[in-house]
Coordinates of C-alpha atoms and ligand atoms in Angstrom, one line a residue:
X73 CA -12.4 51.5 -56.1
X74 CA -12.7 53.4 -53.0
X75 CA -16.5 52.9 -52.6
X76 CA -15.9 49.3 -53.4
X77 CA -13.7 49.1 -50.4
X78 CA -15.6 51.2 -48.0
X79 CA -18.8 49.0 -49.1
X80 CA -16.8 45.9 -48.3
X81 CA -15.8 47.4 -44.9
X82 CA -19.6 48.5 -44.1
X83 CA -20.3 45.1 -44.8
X84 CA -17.6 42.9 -43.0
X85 CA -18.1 45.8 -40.3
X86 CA -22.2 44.6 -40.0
X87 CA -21.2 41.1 -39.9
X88 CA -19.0 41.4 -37.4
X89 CA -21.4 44.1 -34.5
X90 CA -23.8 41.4 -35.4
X91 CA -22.1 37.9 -34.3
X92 CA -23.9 36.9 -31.4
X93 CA -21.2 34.1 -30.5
X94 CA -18.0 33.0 -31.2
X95 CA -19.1 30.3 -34.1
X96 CA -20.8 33.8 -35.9
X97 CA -17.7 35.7 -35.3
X98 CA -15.7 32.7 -36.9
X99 CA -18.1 33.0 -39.6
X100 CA -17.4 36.7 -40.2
X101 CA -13.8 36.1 -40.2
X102 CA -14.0 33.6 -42.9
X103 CA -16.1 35.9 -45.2
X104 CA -12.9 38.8 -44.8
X105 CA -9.7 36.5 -44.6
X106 CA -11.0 33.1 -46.1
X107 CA -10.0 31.5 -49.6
X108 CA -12.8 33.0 -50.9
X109 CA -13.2 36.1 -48.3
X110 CA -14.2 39.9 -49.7
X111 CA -10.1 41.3 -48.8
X112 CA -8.8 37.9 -50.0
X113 CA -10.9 38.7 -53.4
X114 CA -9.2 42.3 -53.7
X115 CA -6.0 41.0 -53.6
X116 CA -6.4 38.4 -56.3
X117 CA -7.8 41.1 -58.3
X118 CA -5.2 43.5 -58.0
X119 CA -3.3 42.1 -61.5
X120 CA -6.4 43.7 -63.3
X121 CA -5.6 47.2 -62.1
X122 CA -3.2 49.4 -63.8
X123 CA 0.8 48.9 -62.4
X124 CA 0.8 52.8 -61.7
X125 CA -2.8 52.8 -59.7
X126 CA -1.2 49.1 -57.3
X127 CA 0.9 50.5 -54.7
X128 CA -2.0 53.1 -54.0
X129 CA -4.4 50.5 -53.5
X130 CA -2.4 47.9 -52.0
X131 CA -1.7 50.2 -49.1
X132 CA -5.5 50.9 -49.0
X133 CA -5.8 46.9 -48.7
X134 CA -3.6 46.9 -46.0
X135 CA -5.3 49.7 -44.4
X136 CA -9.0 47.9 -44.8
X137 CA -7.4 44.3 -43.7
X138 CA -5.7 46.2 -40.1
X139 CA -9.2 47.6 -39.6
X140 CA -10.8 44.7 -39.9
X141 CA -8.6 42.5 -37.7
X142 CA -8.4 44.8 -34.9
X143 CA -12.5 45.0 -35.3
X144 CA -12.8 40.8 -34.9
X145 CA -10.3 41.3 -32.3
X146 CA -12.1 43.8 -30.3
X147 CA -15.2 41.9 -30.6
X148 CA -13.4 38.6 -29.8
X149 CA -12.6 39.9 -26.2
X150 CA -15.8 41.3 -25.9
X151 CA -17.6 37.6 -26.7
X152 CA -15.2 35.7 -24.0
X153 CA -16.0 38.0 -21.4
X154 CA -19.6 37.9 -22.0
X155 CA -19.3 33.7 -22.1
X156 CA -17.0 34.1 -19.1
X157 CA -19.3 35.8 -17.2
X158 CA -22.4 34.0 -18.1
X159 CA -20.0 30.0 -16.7
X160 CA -19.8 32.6 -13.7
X161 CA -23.1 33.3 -13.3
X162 CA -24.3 29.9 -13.7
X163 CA -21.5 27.9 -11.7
X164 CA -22.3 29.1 -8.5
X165 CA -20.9 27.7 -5.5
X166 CA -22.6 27.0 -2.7
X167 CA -20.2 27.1 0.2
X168 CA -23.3 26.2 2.8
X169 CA -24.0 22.3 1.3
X170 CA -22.4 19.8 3.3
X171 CA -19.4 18.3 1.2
X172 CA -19.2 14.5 -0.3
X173 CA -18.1 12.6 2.9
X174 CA -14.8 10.6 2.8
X175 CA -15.0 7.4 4.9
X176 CA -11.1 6.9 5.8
X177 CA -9.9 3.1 5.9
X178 CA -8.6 1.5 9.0
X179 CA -5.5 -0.1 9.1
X180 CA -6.1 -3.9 9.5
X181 CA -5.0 -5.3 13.2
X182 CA -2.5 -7.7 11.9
X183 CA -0.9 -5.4 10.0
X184 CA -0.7 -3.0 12.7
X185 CA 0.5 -5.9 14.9
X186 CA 3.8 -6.6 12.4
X187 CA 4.1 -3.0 12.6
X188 CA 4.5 -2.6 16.0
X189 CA 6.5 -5.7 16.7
X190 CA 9.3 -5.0 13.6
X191 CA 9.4 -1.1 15.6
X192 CA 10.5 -2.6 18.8
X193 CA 12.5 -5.3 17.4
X194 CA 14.4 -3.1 14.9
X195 CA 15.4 -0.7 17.7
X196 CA 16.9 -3.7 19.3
X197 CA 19.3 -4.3 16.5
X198 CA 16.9 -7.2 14.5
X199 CA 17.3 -7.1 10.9
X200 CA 13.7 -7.4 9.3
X201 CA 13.7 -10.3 6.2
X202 CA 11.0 -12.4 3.9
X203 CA 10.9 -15.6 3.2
X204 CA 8.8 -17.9 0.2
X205 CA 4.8 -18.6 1.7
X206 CA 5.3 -21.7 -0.8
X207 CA 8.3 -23.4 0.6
X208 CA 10.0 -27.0 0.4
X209 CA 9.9 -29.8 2.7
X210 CA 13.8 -29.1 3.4
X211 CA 13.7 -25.2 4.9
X212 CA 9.8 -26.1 6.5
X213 CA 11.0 -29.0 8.3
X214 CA 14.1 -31.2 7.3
X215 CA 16.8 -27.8 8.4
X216 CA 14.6 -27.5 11.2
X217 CA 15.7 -31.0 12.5
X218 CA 12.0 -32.5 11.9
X219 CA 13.1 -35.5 9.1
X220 CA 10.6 -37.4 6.9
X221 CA 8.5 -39.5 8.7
X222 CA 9.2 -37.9 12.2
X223 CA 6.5 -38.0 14.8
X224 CA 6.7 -33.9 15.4
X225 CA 5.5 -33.2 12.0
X226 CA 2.2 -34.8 13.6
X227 CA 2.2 -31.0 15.6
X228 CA 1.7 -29.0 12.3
X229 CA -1.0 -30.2 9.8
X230 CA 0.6 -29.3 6.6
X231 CA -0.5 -28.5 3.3
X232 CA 1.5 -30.6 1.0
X233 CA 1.4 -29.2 -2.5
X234 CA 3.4 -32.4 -3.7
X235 CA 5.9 -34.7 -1.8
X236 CA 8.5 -31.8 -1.8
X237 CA 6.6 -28.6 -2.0
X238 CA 4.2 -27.3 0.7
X239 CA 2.5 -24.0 2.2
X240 CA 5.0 -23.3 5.4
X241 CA 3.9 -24.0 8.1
X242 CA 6.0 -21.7 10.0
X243 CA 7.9 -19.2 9.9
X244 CA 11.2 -21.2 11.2
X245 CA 11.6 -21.9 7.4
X246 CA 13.0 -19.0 7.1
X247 CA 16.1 -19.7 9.6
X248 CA 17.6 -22.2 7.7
X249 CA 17.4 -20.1 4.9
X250 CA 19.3 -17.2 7.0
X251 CA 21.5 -19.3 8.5
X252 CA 22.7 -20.5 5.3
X253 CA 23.5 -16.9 3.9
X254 CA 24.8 -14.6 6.8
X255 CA 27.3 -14.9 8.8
X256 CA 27.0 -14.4 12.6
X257 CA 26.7 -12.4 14.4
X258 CA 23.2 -11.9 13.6
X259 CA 19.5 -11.0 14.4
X260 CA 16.8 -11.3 12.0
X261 CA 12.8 -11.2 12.5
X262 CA 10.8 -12.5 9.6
X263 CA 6.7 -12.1 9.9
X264 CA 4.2 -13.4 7.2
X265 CA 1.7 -15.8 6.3
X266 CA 1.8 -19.8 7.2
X267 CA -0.7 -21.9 6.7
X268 CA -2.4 -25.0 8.5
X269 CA -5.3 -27.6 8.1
X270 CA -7.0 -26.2 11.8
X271 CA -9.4 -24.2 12.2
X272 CA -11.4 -22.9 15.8
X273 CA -12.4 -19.5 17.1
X274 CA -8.3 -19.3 17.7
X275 CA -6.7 -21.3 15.0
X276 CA -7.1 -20.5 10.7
X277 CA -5.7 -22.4 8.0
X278 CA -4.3 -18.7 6.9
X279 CA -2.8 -17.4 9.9
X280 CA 0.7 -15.3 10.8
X281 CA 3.4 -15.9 12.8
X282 CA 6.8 -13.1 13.3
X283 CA 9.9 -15.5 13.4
X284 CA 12.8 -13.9 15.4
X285 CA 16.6 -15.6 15.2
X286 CA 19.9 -14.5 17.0
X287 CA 23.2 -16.7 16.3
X288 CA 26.1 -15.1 18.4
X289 CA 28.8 -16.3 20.9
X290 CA 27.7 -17.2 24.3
X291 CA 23.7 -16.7 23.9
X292 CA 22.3 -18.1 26.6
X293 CA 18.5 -18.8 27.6
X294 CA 18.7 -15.8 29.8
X295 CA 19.1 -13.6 26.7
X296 CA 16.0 -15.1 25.4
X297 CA 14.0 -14.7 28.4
X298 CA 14.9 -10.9 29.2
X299 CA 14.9 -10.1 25.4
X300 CA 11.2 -11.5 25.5
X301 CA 10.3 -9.8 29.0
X302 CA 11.0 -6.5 27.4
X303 CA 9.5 -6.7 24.0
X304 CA 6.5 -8.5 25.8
X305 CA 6.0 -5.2 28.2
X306 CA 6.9 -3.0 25.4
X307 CA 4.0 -4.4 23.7
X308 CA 1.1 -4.6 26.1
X309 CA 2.4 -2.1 28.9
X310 CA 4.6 -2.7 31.5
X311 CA 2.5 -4.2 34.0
X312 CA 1.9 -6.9 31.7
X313 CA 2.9 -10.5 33.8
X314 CA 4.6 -12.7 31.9
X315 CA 5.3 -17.2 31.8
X316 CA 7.6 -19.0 30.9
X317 CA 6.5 -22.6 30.5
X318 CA 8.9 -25.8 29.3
X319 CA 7.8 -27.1 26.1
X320 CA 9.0 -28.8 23.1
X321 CA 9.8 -27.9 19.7
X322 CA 12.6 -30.1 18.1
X323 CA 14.5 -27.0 16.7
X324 CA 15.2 -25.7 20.2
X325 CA 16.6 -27.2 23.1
X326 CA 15.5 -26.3 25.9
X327 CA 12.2 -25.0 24.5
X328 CA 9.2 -23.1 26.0
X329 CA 6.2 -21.2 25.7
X330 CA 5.8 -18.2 26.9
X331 CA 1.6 -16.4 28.1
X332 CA 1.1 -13.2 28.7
X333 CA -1.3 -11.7 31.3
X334 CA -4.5 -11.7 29.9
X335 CA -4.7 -7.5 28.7
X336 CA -8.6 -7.7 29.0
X337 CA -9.2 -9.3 33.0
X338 CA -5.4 -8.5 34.0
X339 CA -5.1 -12.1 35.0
X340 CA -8.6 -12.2 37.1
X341 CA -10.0 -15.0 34.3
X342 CA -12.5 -13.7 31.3
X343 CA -13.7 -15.5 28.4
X344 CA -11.0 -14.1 26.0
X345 CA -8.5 -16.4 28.4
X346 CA -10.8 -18.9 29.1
X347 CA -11.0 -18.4 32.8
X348 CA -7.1 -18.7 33.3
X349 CA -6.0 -15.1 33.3
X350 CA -3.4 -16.1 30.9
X351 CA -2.7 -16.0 27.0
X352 CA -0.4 -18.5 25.0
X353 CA 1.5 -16.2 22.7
X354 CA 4.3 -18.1 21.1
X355 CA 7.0 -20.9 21.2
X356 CA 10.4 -19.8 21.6
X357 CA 14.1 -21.4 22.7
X358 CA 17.9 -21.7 22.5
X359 CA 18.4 -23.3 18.7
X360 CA 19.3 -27.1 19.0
X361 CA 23.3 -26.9 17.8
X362 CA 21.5 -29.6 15.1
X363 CA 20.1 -27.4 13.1
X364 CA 23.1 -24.5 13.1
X365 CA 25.3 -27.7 12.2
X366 CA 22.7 -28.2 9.1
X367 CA 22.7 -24.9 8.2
X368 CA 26.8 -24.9 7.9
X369 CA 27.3 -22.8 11.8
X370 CA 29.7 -24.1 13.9
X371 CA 27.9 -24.9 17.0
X372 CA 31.2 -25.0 19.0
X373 CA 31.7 -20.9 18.1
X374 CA 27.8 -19.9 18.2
X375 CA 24.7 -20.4 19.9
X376 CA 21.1 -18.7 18.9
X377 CA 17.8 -18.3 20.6
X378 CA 14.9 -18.1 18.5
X379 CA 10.8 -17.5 19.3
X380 CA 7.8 -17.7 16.9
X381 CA 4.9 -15.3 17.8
X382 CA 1.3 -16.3 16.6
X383 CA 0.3 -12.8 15.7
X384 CA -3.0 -13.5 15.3
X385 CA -3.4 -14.1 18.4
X386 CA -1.8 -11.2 19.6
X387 CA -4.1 -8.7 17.4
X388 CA -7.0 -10.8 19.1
X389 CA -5.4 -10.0 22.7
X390 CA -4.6 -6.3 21.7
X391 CA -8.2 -5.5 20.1
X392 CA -10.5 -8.3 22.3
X393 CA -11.1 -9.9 19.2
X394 CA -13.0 -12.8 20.8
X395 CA -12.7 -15.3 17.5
X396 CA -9.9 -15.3 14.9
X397 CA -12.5 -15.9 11.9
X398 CA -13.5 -11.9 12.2
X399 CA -10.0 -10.8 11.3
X400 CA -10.7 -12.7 7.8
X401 CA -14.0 -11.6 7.1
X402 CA -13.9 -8.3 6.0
X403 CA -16.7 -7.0 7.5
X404 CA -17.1 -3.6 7.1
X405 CA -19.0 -3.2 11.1
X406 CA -15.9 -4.9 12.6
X407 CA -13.0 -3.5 10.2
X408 CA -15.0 0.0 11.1
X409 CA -14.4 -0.4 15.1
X410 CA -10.5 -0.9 14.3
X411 CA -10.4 2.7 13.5
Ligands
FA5_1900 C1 5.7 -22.9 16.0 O1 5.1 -22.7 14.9 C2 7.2 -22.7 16.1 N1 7.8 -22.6 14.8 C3 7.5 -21.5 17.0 C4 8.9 -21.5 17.4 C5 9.8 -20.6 16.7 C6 9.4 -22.2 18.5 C7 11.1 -20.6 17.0 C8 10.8 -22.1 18.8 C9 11.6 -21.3 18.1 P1 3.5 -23.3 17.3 O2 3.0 -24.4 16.4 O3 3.2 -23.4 18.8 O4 5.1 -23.1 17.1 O5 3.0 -21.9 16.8 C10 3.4 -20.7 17.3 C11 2.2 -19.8 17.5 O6 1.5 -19.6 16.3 C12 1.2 -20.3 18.5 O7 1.5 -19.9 19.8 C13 -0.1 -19.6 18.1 O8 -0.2 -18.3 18.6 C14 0.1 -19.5 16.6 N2 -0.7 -20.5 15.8 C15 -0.4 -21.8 15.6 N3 -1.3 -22.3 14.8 C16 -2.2 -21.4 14.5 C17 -3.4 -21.3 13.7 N4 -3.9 -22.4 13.1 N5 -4.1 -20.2 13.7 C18 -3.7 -19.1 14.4 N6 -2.5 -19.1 15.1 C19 -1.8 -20.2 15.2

């Protein structure tokens, strides 16, 4: 029995210097320790040998199968390192090629515009809020003191979606809707899209306006105007001129407009201002005590002040965008100069 193990050992021993890989050495493993393996074998066979001669070859077993594993093991850690070393070899790195470039977005001008108004607005106190893009006829105009039929709706050209439902046209829709949930005091600045049937080198259909409301006691047009003066300089420097022209908006009474020094010719005339050294920027005025009586505010207790910026316009003043139509476009040689 002896030579019958040391034969298998030669043999298993052979199998196992010669495995060139891992698979071979899998193999050699299986022809010891498998179902059918040569050490399996000598254990099924043991019932054939005498009781007395078993525990004398079992340990010899034992002995063969210890020799064995420690034999696959040894050559186990001897293949990995060899396949190790050979990924090494062959997975170089070359730390002189140049690396894959990464080209780096730009944050879009509008979106940098919001970002920069809602900064100086917040650290004044204003609330930022959202309001629905698809709105109804009562927040866009009826709140907003414009009833069915009224001339003024004439100034926006809306897109109905049915008699009730439109795209806003402004962002005043969203007063109403604040009016109706806080209480005052308050100040809130809303910006998103509105929409419009216009369309020029300065007006979109899609466009964006940054609605700002303040309902207190004793506001007064002054607070509008100084509030404006400062967020206007904040924004575009502090040499920045500013005007205040009367207008009309039937939300707000008195109402005005307010232009800005034009930031590209400093008020000398260019083509971005058309000559007049100034910009139109937005509408803005002390809220007609109609539409805080609509919206359930007692216009004997509070008054508000309220301005809309056009923000496209101010991206276009901030980046000398000459035409609006290039903030849409998405073209990569203009988004790429934003950076
Ligand atoms: C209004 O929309 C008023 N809701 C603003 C307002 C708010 C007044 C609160 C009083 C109190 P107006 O229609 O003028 O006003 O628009 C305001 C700004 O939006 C304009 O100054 C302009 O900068 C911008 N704007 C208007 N239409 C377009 C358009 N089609 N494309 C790009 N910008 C536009």
């Amino acid at each position: 029995m002896n030579e019958e193990l040391k034969r298998i050992k030669d043999e298993l021993t052979n199998c196992i210097n010669q495995a060139l890989n891992l698979k071979e050495l899998g193999e050699a493993r299986v022809k010891a320790f498998g179902k059918t393996g040569l050490i399996s074998a000598l254990s099924k066979n043991m019932r054939d040998v005498p009781v007395e001669d078993r525990p004398k070859l079992g340990s010899a077993i034992n002995v063969l199968r210890s020799e064995i594993e420690e034999l696959l093991k040894e050559k186990e850690n001897k293949l990995e390192n060899e396949e190790l070393e050979r990924k090494l070899q062959e997975e170089k790195i070359d730390i002189t090629e140049p690396s894959i470039k990464v080209e780096l977005g730009a944050y879009h001008p509008i979106a940098d515009v919001i970002d920069r108004l809602a900064d100086i607005c917040v650290n004044m106190g204003f609330t930022v809020v959202e309001g629905p893009e698809i709105e109804s006829d009562y927040y866009n105009f009826e709140a907003m003191n414009i009833p069915k039929n009224h001339p003024s709706r004439d100034m926006q050209d809306t897109f109905f979606i049915s008699e009730d439902i439109l795209l806003r046209s402004q962002t005043s829709a969203v007063q109403a809707r604040e009016m109706e949930t806080r209480k005052p005091p308050f100040k809130i600045i809303c910006p998103g899209k509105t929409y419009r049937n216009d369309s020029d080198a300065t007006h979109s259909p899609i466009f964006h306006q940054l609605e700002g409301l303040v309902v207190d006691e004793n506001i007064s047009m002054a607070d509008l105007k100084a509030m404006l003066t400062i967020l206007m300089k904040r924004l575009y420097g502090e040499d920045t001129k500013i005007r205040f022209r009367p207008s009309f908006f039937p939300f707000t009474e008195p109402s005005i407009e307010v232009d800005v020094s034009c930031p590209n010719c400093h008020g000398q005339g260019c083509n971005l201002c058309k000559g007049s050294g100034m910009l139109e920027l937005l509408g803005a005025g002390v809220v007609n005590p109609k539409v805080l009586e609509i919206s359930g505010i007692d216009s004997k207790k509070y008054r508000g002040f309220a301005f809309g910026f056009g923000l496209d316009r101010t991206a276009m003043i901030l980046n000398s965008i000459s035409n609006i139509k290039n903030l849409y476009r998405n073209d990569i040689r203009f988004l790429e100069q934003m950076k």
